[in-house]
């Protein structure tokens, strides 16, 4: 008995996305007298929970060449994405399905595993990281649970398969995966044996490829129990290994504030909350996780805007917000506002901060009413002086509270043009 309502080993899972669609077509094409293919891993776990899987992985007894032949005959496009590991990707209707031939790792010598292709679904399950990720589902919709994953899933237990230390030594990324899946499926408490093992091996986190760390961290941060799990990672010395400085209590405050926004869990905002206070923090996070340019810029924008709010203990006035909006854009301003609220220790539902958030969401970004051609039209010769006047005008216009009536704009521009070059800079 698994404890999940109606889900137990051998039960048929009747899910529309399996019965129809490309996954069903792939199972049909890759099952027969001499070949068995199943859905494996996280997709089966999600189906057992009644969730829609993000992606589907298949394991098959057929060798890769046979998989490609059968799949092509059934109308799939085929990409040999990892032939050395027996993986090919089948594509239909834009949906990629990773299909891996069952193998038995004959020996592992350091990094290199000599692989042999076999037919053993149990061995495939044992090679996976956690019991909840070791389920499989056959073409008839029958569920297989060789390692007690359903019971663990029902109990919110994320348990390594086999000896935790051995499994972590095979792949140190599993340290992060332990926390990620605990934050997503764990009821709150972390598995004691697993947690202790992650601590013993934590110094190896530094060796991992930063791209892999990035992917795990961003998924971890948006998981339902991210706050509590990240706090525990801090208490066990894991956060320091990944981030250097990090402040999990600040993350928890930001998550509480986020709930009073649009309700969407925002990985980058949460990352910023975890430890971005000044631009240097943004740089450090970007490097340690090898973030994309867009992601790095988002953190940097948040930090740059936040500096303007350092030391603020209540919601900033509309004028301050409008200046941030003009100088740094809506995204940076609203990120900084959430971080500032977390730093101020204000209640998540603080009425003034909520009004400030609404103001930022609804106020159009101010746009300077004067362009270069307007300056030239007033008799200034085209050249560097035009840019100088344009910047000086903007400063004066911002300081005057973004006036938009033509007479005031004209007066400000006039004052700037008549000022001597270099005057009023800074
Ligand atoms: P998600 O929905 O977040 O993608 P997932 O379970 O599908 O969760 P993936 O990282 O996509 O996670 O991996 C798919 C499956 O492959 C896992 O469920 C697990 O069985 C196996 N797996 C992935 N990475 C590892 C690993 N480092 N060690 C052991 N097994 C792994
Ligand atoms: Mg997946």
Short mmCIF file of C-alpha atoms and ligand atoms in Angstrom, two decimals:
data_model
loop_
_atom_site.label_atom_id
_atom_site.label_comp_id
_atom_site.label_asym_id
_atom_site.label_seq_id
_atom_site.Cartn_x
_atom_site.Cartn_y
_atom_site.Cartn_z
CA UNK A 1 0.00 0.00 0.00
CA UNK A 2 1.53 3.30 -0.94
CA UNK A 3 -0.56 5.85 0.94
CA UNK A 4 -1.11 7.84 -2.24
CA UNK A 5 -4.82 7.56 -2.90
CA UNK A 6 -5.38 4.83 -5.43
CA UNK A 7 -1.75 4.55 -6.52
CA UNK A 8 0.04 1.30 -5.97
CA UNK A 9 2.40 -0.97 -7.77
CA UNK A 10 0.73 -2.65 -10.71
CA UNK A 11 -2.09 -0.14 -10.90
CA UNK A 12 -2.92 1.17 -14.32
CA UNK A 13 -2.32 4.86 -14.74
CA UNK A 14 -4.79 6.24 -17.20
CA UNK A 15 -3.53 9.61 -18.21
CA UNK A 16 -4.58 11.37 -21.36
CA UNK A 17 -1.06 12.53 -22.16
CA UNK A 18 0.02 8.88 -22.23
CA UNK A 19 -2.98 7.39 -23.95
CA UNK A 20 -2.74 9.91 -26.76
CA UNK A 21 0.08 12.05 -28.05
CA UNK A 22 3.69 11.40 -29.02
CA UNK A 23 4.58 9.46 -25.85
CA UNK A 24 1.86 6.92 -26.56
CA UNK A 25 3.04 6.70 -30.19
CA UNK A 26 6.62 6.11 -29.02
CA UNK A 27 5.57 3.38 -26.59
CA UNK A 28 3.56 1.74 -29.33
CA UNK A 29 6.45 1.87 -31.79
CA UNK A 30 8.99 0.60 -29.27
CA UNK A 31 7.12 -2.31 -27.75
CA UNK A 32 6.71 -5.71 -29.33
CA UNK A 33 7.81 -9.29 -29.25
CA UNK A 34 11.51 -8.53 -28.87
CA UNK A 35 11.54 -5.10 -27.33
CA UNK A 36 10.22 -3.54 -24.14
CA UNK A 37 10.10 0.19 -23.52
CA UNK A 38 8.83 2.03 -20.45
CA UNK A 39 8.39 5.58 -19.23
CA UNK A 40 10.91 6.04 -16.42
CA UNK A 41 12.00 8.48 -13.73
CA UNK A 42 10.44 11.79 -12.80
CA UNK A 43 7.59 11.66 -15.32
CA UNK A 44 6.16 8.55 -13.66
CA UNK A 45 6.55 10.13 -10.24
CA UNK A 46 4.61 13.18 -11.44
CA UNK A 47 1.88 11.01 -13.01
CA UNK A 48 1.53 9.07 -9.76
CA UNK A 49 0.93 12.38 -7.99
CA UNK A 50 -1.60 13.42 -10.62
CA UNK A 51 0.70 16.16 -11.91
CA UNK A 52 1.48 16.89 -15.55
CA UNK A 53 5.09 15.83 -16.22
CA UNK A 54 7.41 18.48 -17.64
CA UNK A 55 9.13 15.98 -19.90
CA UNK A 56 9.09 12.28 -20.59
CA UNK A 57 12.06 9.89 -20.52
CA UNK A 58 11.88 6.37 -21.89
CA UNK A 59 14.08 3.37 -21.17
CA UNK A 60 14.19 0.61 -23.72
CA UNK A 61 15.69 -2.81 -24.25
CA UNK A 62 16.31 -2.00 -27.93
CA UNK A 63 19.79 -0.87 -28.96
CA UNK A 64 20.02 2.74 -30.20
CA UNK A 65 20.14 1.83 -33.93
CA UNK A 66 16.97 -0.23 -33.54
CA UNK A 67 15.29 2.62 -31.62
CA UNK A 68 16.10 5.02 -34.44
CA UNK A 69 14.82 2.66 -37.11
CA UNK A 70 11.54 1.88 -35.32
CA UNK A 71 10.93 5.50 -34.38
CA UNK A 72 11.56 6.80 -37.91
CA UNK A 73 9.18 4.19 -39.28
CA UNK A 74 6.53 5.50 -36.84
CA UNK A 75 6.99 9.07 -38.09
CA UNK A 76 9.33 10.48 -35.45
CA UNK A 77 12.22 12.75 -36.15
CA UNK A 78 15.29 11.32 -34.49
CA UNK A 79 18.33 13.06 -33.03
CA UNK A 80 21.28 11.00 -31.79
CA UNK A 81 21.79 13.26 -28.74
CA UNK A 82 23.92 10.93 -26.62
CA UNK A 83 24.71 7.82 -28.60
CA UNK A 84 27.71 6.95 -26.41
CA UNK A 85 25.31 6.57 -23.47
CA UNK A 86 22.68 4.93 -25.64
CA UNK A 87 20.46 8.01 -25.75
CA UNK A 88 18.50 9.19 -28.76
CA UNK A 89 15.85 11.89 -28.77
CA UNK A 90 12.59 11.25 -30.60
CA UNK A 91 10.67 14.30 -31.71
CA UNK A 92 7.04 14.60 -32.74
CA UNK A 93 4.74 17.64 -32.72
CA UNK A 94 7.61 19.61 -31.19
CA UNK A 95 7.80 17.28 -28.19
CA UNK A 96 11.22 15.74 -27.51
CA UNK A 97 11.30 12.33 -25.85
CA UNK A 98 14.67 11.13 -24.55
CA UNK A 99 15.00 7.43 -25.09
CA UNK A 100 17.87 5.54 -23.45
CA UNK A 101 18.83 1.95 -24.01
CA UNK A 102 19.04 -0.04 -20.79
CA UNK A 103 22.57 -0.67 -19.75
CA UNK A 104 24.51 -2.22 -16.97
CA UNK A 105 27.53 -0.25 -15.87
CA UNK A 106 30.16 -2.95 -16.06
CA UNK A 107 32.80 -1.00 -14.17
CA UNK A 108 33.24 2.59 -13.20
CA UNK A 109 36.82 3.75 -13.43
CA UNK A 110 36.81 7.27 -12.08
CA UNK A 111 34.74 9.41 -14.38
CA UNK A 112 34.46 6.91 -17.20
CA UNK A 113 31.83 4.22 -17.06
CA UNK A 114 32.25 1.32 -19.45
CA UNK A 115 28.70 0.55 -20.40
CA UNK A 116 27.06 -2.55 -21.71
CA UNK A 117 23.56 -2.52 -23.08
CA UNK A 118 21.25 -4.93 -21.27
CA UNK A 119 17.60 -5.54 -20.61
CA UNK A 120 17.31 -4.93 -16.94
CA UNK A 121 14.72 -2.43 -15.71
CA UNK A 122 15.58 -3.18 -12.08
CA UNK A 123 19.21 -2.26 -12.66
CA UNK A 124 18.04 0.91 -14.39
CA UNK A 125 15.93 1.81 -11.34
CA UNK A 126 18.86 1.19 -8.98
CA UNK A 127 21.12 3.55 -10.91
CA UNK A 128 18.75 6.45 -10.33
CA UNK A 129 19.23 8.86 -7.43
CA UNK A 130 16.18 8.62 -5.16
CA UNK A 131 13.51 5.98 -4.64
CA UNK A 132 10.80 8.45 -5.76
CA UNK A 133 12.65 8.85 -9.07
CA UNK A 134 12.92 5.10 -9.71
CA UNK A 135 9.35 4.33 -10.80
CA UNK A 136 8.51 3.08 -14.28
CA UNK A 137 5.39 2.66 -16.35
CA UNK A 138 4.90 0.17 -19.17
CA UNK A 139 3.01 0.54 -22.43
CA UNK A 140 -0.09 -0.98 -20.83
CA UNK A 141 -0.09 1.75 -18.16
CA UNK A 142 1.20 -0.59 -15.42
CA UNK A 143 3.26 1.01 -12.68
CA UNK A 144 6.47 -0.54 -11.33
CA UNK A 145 7.94 0.49 -7.99
CA UNK A 146 10.87 -1.80 -7.19
CA UNK A 147 12.42 0.35 -4.45
CA UNK A 148 9.53 1.63 -2.36
CA UNK A 149 9.30 4.99 -4.08
CA UNK A 150 5.51 5.33 -3.79
CA UNK A 151 5.60 4.88 -0.03
CA UNK A 152 8.38 7.47 0.26
CA UNK A 153 6.48 9.82 -2.01
CA UNK A 154 3.37 9.53 0.14
CA UNK A 155 5.45 10.13 3.29
CA UNK A 156 7.30 13.09 1.75
CA UNK A 157 10.60 11.22 2.11
CA UNK A 158 13.44 11.82 -0.35
CA UNK A 159 15.70 8.84 0.16
CA UNK A 160 18.87 7.91 -1.70
CA UNK A 161 18.84 4.51 -3.36
CA UNK A 162 21.44 2.40 -1.59
CA UNK A 163 24.23 3.91 0.47
CA UNK A 164 24.00 7.70 0.53
CA UNK A 165 27.77 8.23 0.68
CA UNK A 166 28.42 5.91 -2.26
CA UNK A 167 25.70 7.52 -4.34
CA UNK A 168 26.98 11.01 -3.64
CA UNK A 169 30.55 9.99 -4.44
CA UNK A 170 29.39 8.81 -7.87
CA UNK A 171 27.97 12.25 -8.62
CA UNK A 172 28.27 15.20 -6.25
CA UNK A 173 25.39 16.97 -8.00
CA UNK A 174 23.17 14.56 -6.06
CA UNK A 175 23.85 16.72 -2.99
CA UNK A 176 21.89 19.53 -4.61
CA UNK A 177 19.31 17.18 -6.07
CA UNK A 178 18.65 15.86 -2.55
CA UNK A 179 17.72 19.36 -1.40
CA UNK A 180 15.83 20.19 -4.58
CA UNK A 181 13.57 17.14 -4.45
CA UNK A 182 13.13 17.53 -0.68
CA UNK A 183 11.98 21.10 -1.28
CA UNK A 184 9.53 19.90 -3.90
CA UNK A 185 8.22 16.60 -2.55
CA UNK A 186 9.46 16.41 1.04
CA UNK A 187 6.84 17.13 3.66
CA UNK A 188 9.28 19.42 5.45
CA UNK A 189 11.73 17.23 7.33
CA UNK A 190 14.84 16.11 5.46
CA UNK A 191 15.88 12.46 5.46
CA UNK A 192 18.46 12.20 8.25
CA UNK A 193 20.85 9.75 6.61
CA UNK A 194 20.79 11.67 3.34
CA UNK A 195 21.32 15.02 5.04
CA UNK A 196 24.28 13.76 7.04
CA UNK A 197 25.89 12.38 3.89
CA UNK A 198 25.50 15.68 2.04
CA UNK A 199 27.35 17.40 4.89
CA UNK A 200 30.20 14.89 4.74
CA UNK A 201 30.71 15.57 1.04
CA UNK A 202 29.81 19.24 0.85
CA UNK A 203 33.35 20.41 0.07
CA UNK A 204 33.09 18.67 -3.32
CA UNK A 205 30.33 21.01 -4.49
CA UNK A 206 33.03 23.40 -5.65
CA UNK A 207 34.12 20.87 -8.30
CA UNK A 208 30.80 20.68 -10.10
CA UNK A 209 30.19 22.33 -13.42
CA UNK A 210 28.57 25.67 -12.73
CA UNK A 211 25.90 25.12 -15.39
CA UNK A 212 24.69 22.00 -13.61
CA UNK A 213 24.68 23.83 -10.28
CA UNK A 214 22.74 26.71 -11.83
CA UNK A 215 20.02 24.41 -13.16
CA UNK A 216 19.55 22.68 -9.80
CA UNK A 217 19.63 25.90 -7.77
CA UNK A 218 17.07 27.70 -9.94
CA UNK A 219 14.69 24.72 -9.74
CA UNK A 220 15.27 24.39 -5.99
CA UNK A 221 14.45 28.04 -5.35
CA UNK A 222 10.94 27.81 -6.83
CA UNK A 223 10.00 24.56 -5.08
CA UNK A 224 7.13 24.76 -2.55
CA UNK A 225 9.33 24.21 0.51
CA UNK A 226 12.31 26.21 -0.77
CA UNK A 227 12.41 28.55 2.24
CA UNK A 228 12.70 25.88 4.91
CA UNK A 229 15.03 23.66 2.90
CA UNK A 230 17.40 26.49 2.01
CA UNK A 231 17.48 27.48 5.68
CA UNK A 232 18.53 23.95 6.51
CA UNK A 233 21.21 24.08 3.78
CA UNK A 234 22.54 27.18 5.52
CA UNK A 235 22.58 25.47 8.89
CA UNK A 236 24.57 22.60 7.40
CA UNK A 237 27.22 24.60 5.62
CA UNK A 238 25.97 23.83 2.12
CA UNK A 239 25.00 27.38 1.11
CA UNK A 240 28.44 28.77 1.86
CA UNK A 241 30.01 26.22 -0.50
CA UNK A 242 27.72 27.29 -3.33
CA UNK A 243 27.30 31.02 -2.85
CA UNK A 244 29.84 32.35 -0.40
CA UNK A 245 27.67 34.81 1.54
CA UNK A 246 23.98 33.92 1.65
CA UNK A 247 21.11 34.93 3.93
CA UNK A 248 18.34 32.29 3.97
CA UNK A 249 16.18 34.27 6.43
CA UNK A 250 16.03 37.09 3.86
CA UNK A 251 14.93 34.58 1.22
CA UNK A 252 12.12 33.42 3.50
CA UNK A 253 10.96 36.99 4.04
CA UNK A 254 11.02 37.65 0.30
CA UNK A 255 9.02 34.48 -0.40
CA UNK A 256 6.38 35.64 2.07
CA UNK A 257 6.26 39.05 0.33
CA UNK A 258 6.07 37.42 -3.10
CA UNK A 259 2.83 35.71 -2.01
CA UNK A 260 1.20 39.14 -1.88
CA UNK A 261 2.26 39.89 -5.45
CA UNK A 262 1.12 38.05 -8.56
CA UNK A 263 1.65 34.72 -6.81
CA UNK A 264 4.24 33.40 -9.27
CA UNK A 265 7.41 31.93 -7.76
CA UNK A 266 10.26 33.88 -9.37
CA UNK A 267 13.61 32.05 -9.35
CA UNK A 268 15.79 35.09 -10.10
CA UNK A 269 14.09 37.32 -7.54
CA UNK A 270 14.49 34.56 -4.96
CA UNK A 271 18.14 34.18 -5.88
CA UNK A 272 18.62 37.92 -5.38
CA UNK A 273 16.84 37.67 -2.04
CA UNK A 274 19.26 34.97 -0.98
CA UNK A 275 22.20 37.31 -0.97
CA UNK A 276 22.24 40.23 -3.40
CA UNK A 277 22.65 43.47 -1.45
CA UNK A 278 25.19 45.35 -3.56
CA UNK A 279 26.32 44.99 -7.20
CA UNK A 280 29.35 42.90 -6.17
CA UNK A 281 26.96 40.24 -4.83
CA UNK A 282 25.25 40.12 -8.21
CA UNK A 283 28.63 39.65 -9.91
CA UNK A 284 29.58 36.87 -7.53
CA UNK A 285 26.30 34.99 -7.99
CA UNK A 286 26.53 35.40 -11.76
CA UNK A 287 30.01 33.93 -11.81
CA UNK A 288 29.43 31.12 -9.35
CA UNK A 289 26.33 29.92 -11.20
CA UNK A 290 27.48 31.00 -14.66
CA UNK A 291 24.21 32.83 -15.20
CA UNK A 292 23.13 33.94 -18.68
CA UNK A 293 23.66 37.57 -19.64
CA UNK A 294 19.99 38.36 -19.14
CA UNK A 295 20.00 36.72 -15.71
CA UNK A 296 23.18 38.54 -14.65
CA UNK A 297 21.72 41.84 -15.80
CA UNK A 298 18.57 41.24 -13.83
CA UNK A 299 20.55 40.66 -10.60
CA UNK A 300 22.78 43.63 -11.31
CA UNK A 301 19.78 45.87 -12.00
CA UNK A 302 18.13 44.78 -8.76
CA UNK A 303 21.32 45.45 -6.79
CA UNK A 304 21.88 48.85 -8.42
CA UNK A 305 18.31 49.90 -7.65
CA UNK A 306 18.48 48.47 -4.14
CA UNK A 307 21.52 50.59 -3.29
CA UNK A 308 19.20 53.61 -3.65
CA UNK A 309 16.96 52.12 -0.96
CA UNK A 310 19.66 51.02 1.50
CA UNK A 311 18.73 51.94 5.04
CA UNK A 312 15.12 52.67 4.12
CA UNK A 313 12.72 51.43 6.81
CA UNK A 314 9.38 52.20 5.18
CA UNK A 315 7.96 52.14 1.66
CA UNK A 316 9.65 54.66 -0.66
CA UNK A 317 7.65 57.69 -1.82
CA UNK A 318 6.27 57.81 -5.38
CA UNK A 319 8.96 60.34 -6.37
CA UNK A 320 11.72 57.92 -5.39
CA UNK A 321 10.01 55.10 -7.25
CA UNK A 322 9.51 57.24 -10.34
CA UNK A 323 13.22 58.10 -10.39
CA UNK A 324 14.15 54.42 -10.10
CA UNK A 325 11.70 53.59 -12.85
CA UNK A 326 13.23 56.22 -15.12
CA UNK A 327 16.87 55.40 -14.38
CA UNK A 328 16.79 51.61 -14.07
CA UNK A 329 13.51 50.32 -15.50
CA UNK A 330 10.47 48.61 -14.08
CA UNK A 331 11.99 45.17 -13.48
CA UNK A 332 14.95 46.45 -11.46
CA UNK A 333 12.77 48.89 -9.51
CA UNK A 334 10.19 46.30 -8.53
CA UNK A 335 12.84 43.68 -7.66
CA UNK A 336 14.58 46.23 -5.45
CA UNK A 337 11.30 47.14 -3.80
CA UNK A 338 10.69 43.54 -2.69
CA UNK A 339 14.28 43.21 -1.45
CA UNK A 340 13.99 46.52 0.37
CA UNK A 341 10.78 45.39 2.06
CA UNK A 342 12.52 42.19 3.16
CA UNK A 343 15.47 44.22 4.48
CA UNK A 344 13.19 46.67 6.29
CA UNK A 345 11.57 43.75 8.09
CA UNK A 346 8.14 45.10 7.10
CA UNK A 347 5.15 42.76 7.22
CA UNK A 348 4.61 40.92 3.91
CA UNK A 349 1.21 42.59 3.60
CA UNK A 350 2.40 46.06 4.65
CA UNK A 351 -0.12 48.41 3.05
CA UNK A 352 2.40 51.07 2.03
CA UNK A 353 4.78 48.62 0.40
CA UNK A 354 1.84 47.02 -1.40
CA UNK A 355 0.75 50.44 -2.64
CA UNK A 356 4.33 51.09 -3.78
CA UNK A 357 4.32 47.82 -5.72
CA UNK A 358 1.05 48.76 -7.39
CA UNK A 359 2.45 52.19 -8.22
CA UNK A 360 5.46 50.59 -9.94
CA UNK A 361 3.27 48.16 -11.84
CA UNK A 362 0.87 50.82 -13.09
CA UNK A 363 3.04 53.88 -13.65
CA UNK A 364 4.37 54.29 -17.18
CA UNK A 365 8.13 54.65 -17.38
CA UNK A 366 8.84 58.41 -17.66
CA UNK A 367 10.19 59.39 -21.05
CA UNK A 368 12.16 62.58 -21.62
CA UNK A 369 10.02 65.05 -23.61
CA UNK A 370 13.13 66.41 -25.39
CA UNK A 371 15.15 64.68 -28.11
CA UNK A 372 18.38 65.78 -29.83
CA UNK A 373 16.50 67.25 -32.78
CA UNK A 374 14.50 69.52 -30.44
CA UNK A 375 17.79 70.94 -29.16
CA UNK A 376 19.16 71.48 -32.68
CA UNK A 377 15.85 73.13 -33.62
CA UNK A 378 16.58 75.70 -30.92
CA UNK A 379 19.76 76.79 -32.66
CA UNK A 380 22.43 74.53 -31.07
CA UNK A 381 24.87 73.23 -33.70
CA UNK A 382 24.83 69.44 -34.11
CA UNK A 383 27.77 67.98 -32.18
CA UNK A 384 28.81 66.89 -28.68
CA UNK A 385 27.16 69.93 -27.13
CA UNK A 386 23.75 68.49 -28.07
CA UNK A 387 24.33 65.36 -25.98
CA UNK A 388 25.63 67.47 -23.13
CA UNK A 389 22.51 69.63 -23.13
CA UNK A 390 20.28 66.59 -23.44
CA UNK A 391 21.82 64.97 -20.34
CA UNK A 392 21.74 68.21 -18.37
CA UNK A 393 18.10 68.71 -19.31
CA UNK A 394 17.23 65.19 -18.14
CA UNK A 395 18.85 65.79 -14.76
CA UNK A 396 16.95 69.03 -14.28
CA UNK A 397 13.72 67.48 -15.52
CA UNK A 398 14.04 64.53 -13.10
CA UNK A 399 14.87 66.89 -10.22
CA UNK A 400 11.83 69.00 -11.09
CA UNK A 401 9.57 65.97 -10.74
CA UNK A 402 9.13 64.92 -14.40
CA UNK A 403 6.92 67.86 -15.48
CA UNK A 404 5.07 67.32 -18.75
CA UNK A 405 3.38 70.64 -19.47
CA UNK A 406 4.96 72.30 -22.50
CA UNK A 407 5.62 75.65 -20.86
CA UNK A 408 7.62 74.16 -17.96
CA UNK A 409 9.56 71.87 -20.29
CA UNK A 410 10.38 74.85 -22.50
CA UNK A 411 11.55 76.89 -19.52
CA UNK A 412 13.85 74.10 -18.26
CA UNK A 413 15.33 73.51 -21.71
CA UNK A 414 15.88 77.21 -22.16
CA UNK A 415 17.75 77.43 -18.86
CA UNK A 416 20.01 74.51 -19.83
CA UNK A 417 20.79 75.87 -23.30
CA UNK A 418 21.68 79.27 -21.90
CA UNK A 419 23.97 77.80 -19.22
CA UNK A 420 27.68 77.81 -20.17
CA UNK A 421 29.09 74.45 -21.34
CA UNK A 422 30.17 72.39 -18.34
CA UNK A 423 27.96 74.36 -15.93
CA UNK A 424 25.51 72.41 -13.81
CA UNK A 425 27.23 69.08 -14.37
CA UNK A 426 27.44 66.36 -11.76
P1 LIG B 1 12.05 17.53 -13.07
O1 LIG B 1 10.57 17.40 -13.20
O2 LIG B 1 12.43 18.60 -12.15
O3 LIG B 1 12.78 17.54 -14.36
P2 LIG B 1 13.05 14.88 -12.90
O4 LIG B 1 12.90 13.79 -11.91
O5 LIG B 1 12.53 14.65 -14.27
O6 LIG B 1 12.47 16.21 -12.27
P3 LIG B 1 15.61 15.21 -14.18
O7 LIG B 1 16.79 15.97 -13.71
O8 LIG B 1 14.91 15.65 -15.41
O9 LIG B 1 14.61 15.20 -12.94
O10 LIG B 1 16.04 13.69 -14.32
C1 LIG B 1 15.17 12.69 -14.83
C2 LIG B 1 15.40 11.37 -14.11
O11 LIG B 1 16.74 10.90 -14.36
C3 LIG B 1 15.31 11.48 -12.59
O12 LIG B 1 13.96 11.30 -12.15
C4 LIG B 1 16.23 10.37 -12.13
O13 LIG B 1 15.61 9.13 -12.18
C5 LIG B 1 17.33 10.38 -13.19
N1 LIG B 1 18.48 11.22 -12.83
C6 LIG B 1 18.72 12.49 -13.28
N2 LIG B 1 19.86 12.98 -12.81
C7 LIG B 1 20.39 12.01 -12.03
C8 LIG B 1 21.58 11.91 -11.26
N3 LIG B 1 22.45 12.92 -11.17
N4 LIG B 1 21.81 10.74 -10.62
C9 LIG B 1 20.93 9.73 -10.70
N5 LIG B 1 19.81 9.77 -11.39
C10 LIG B 1 19.51 10.89 -12.05
MG1 LIG B 2 12.89 16.02 -15.93
#
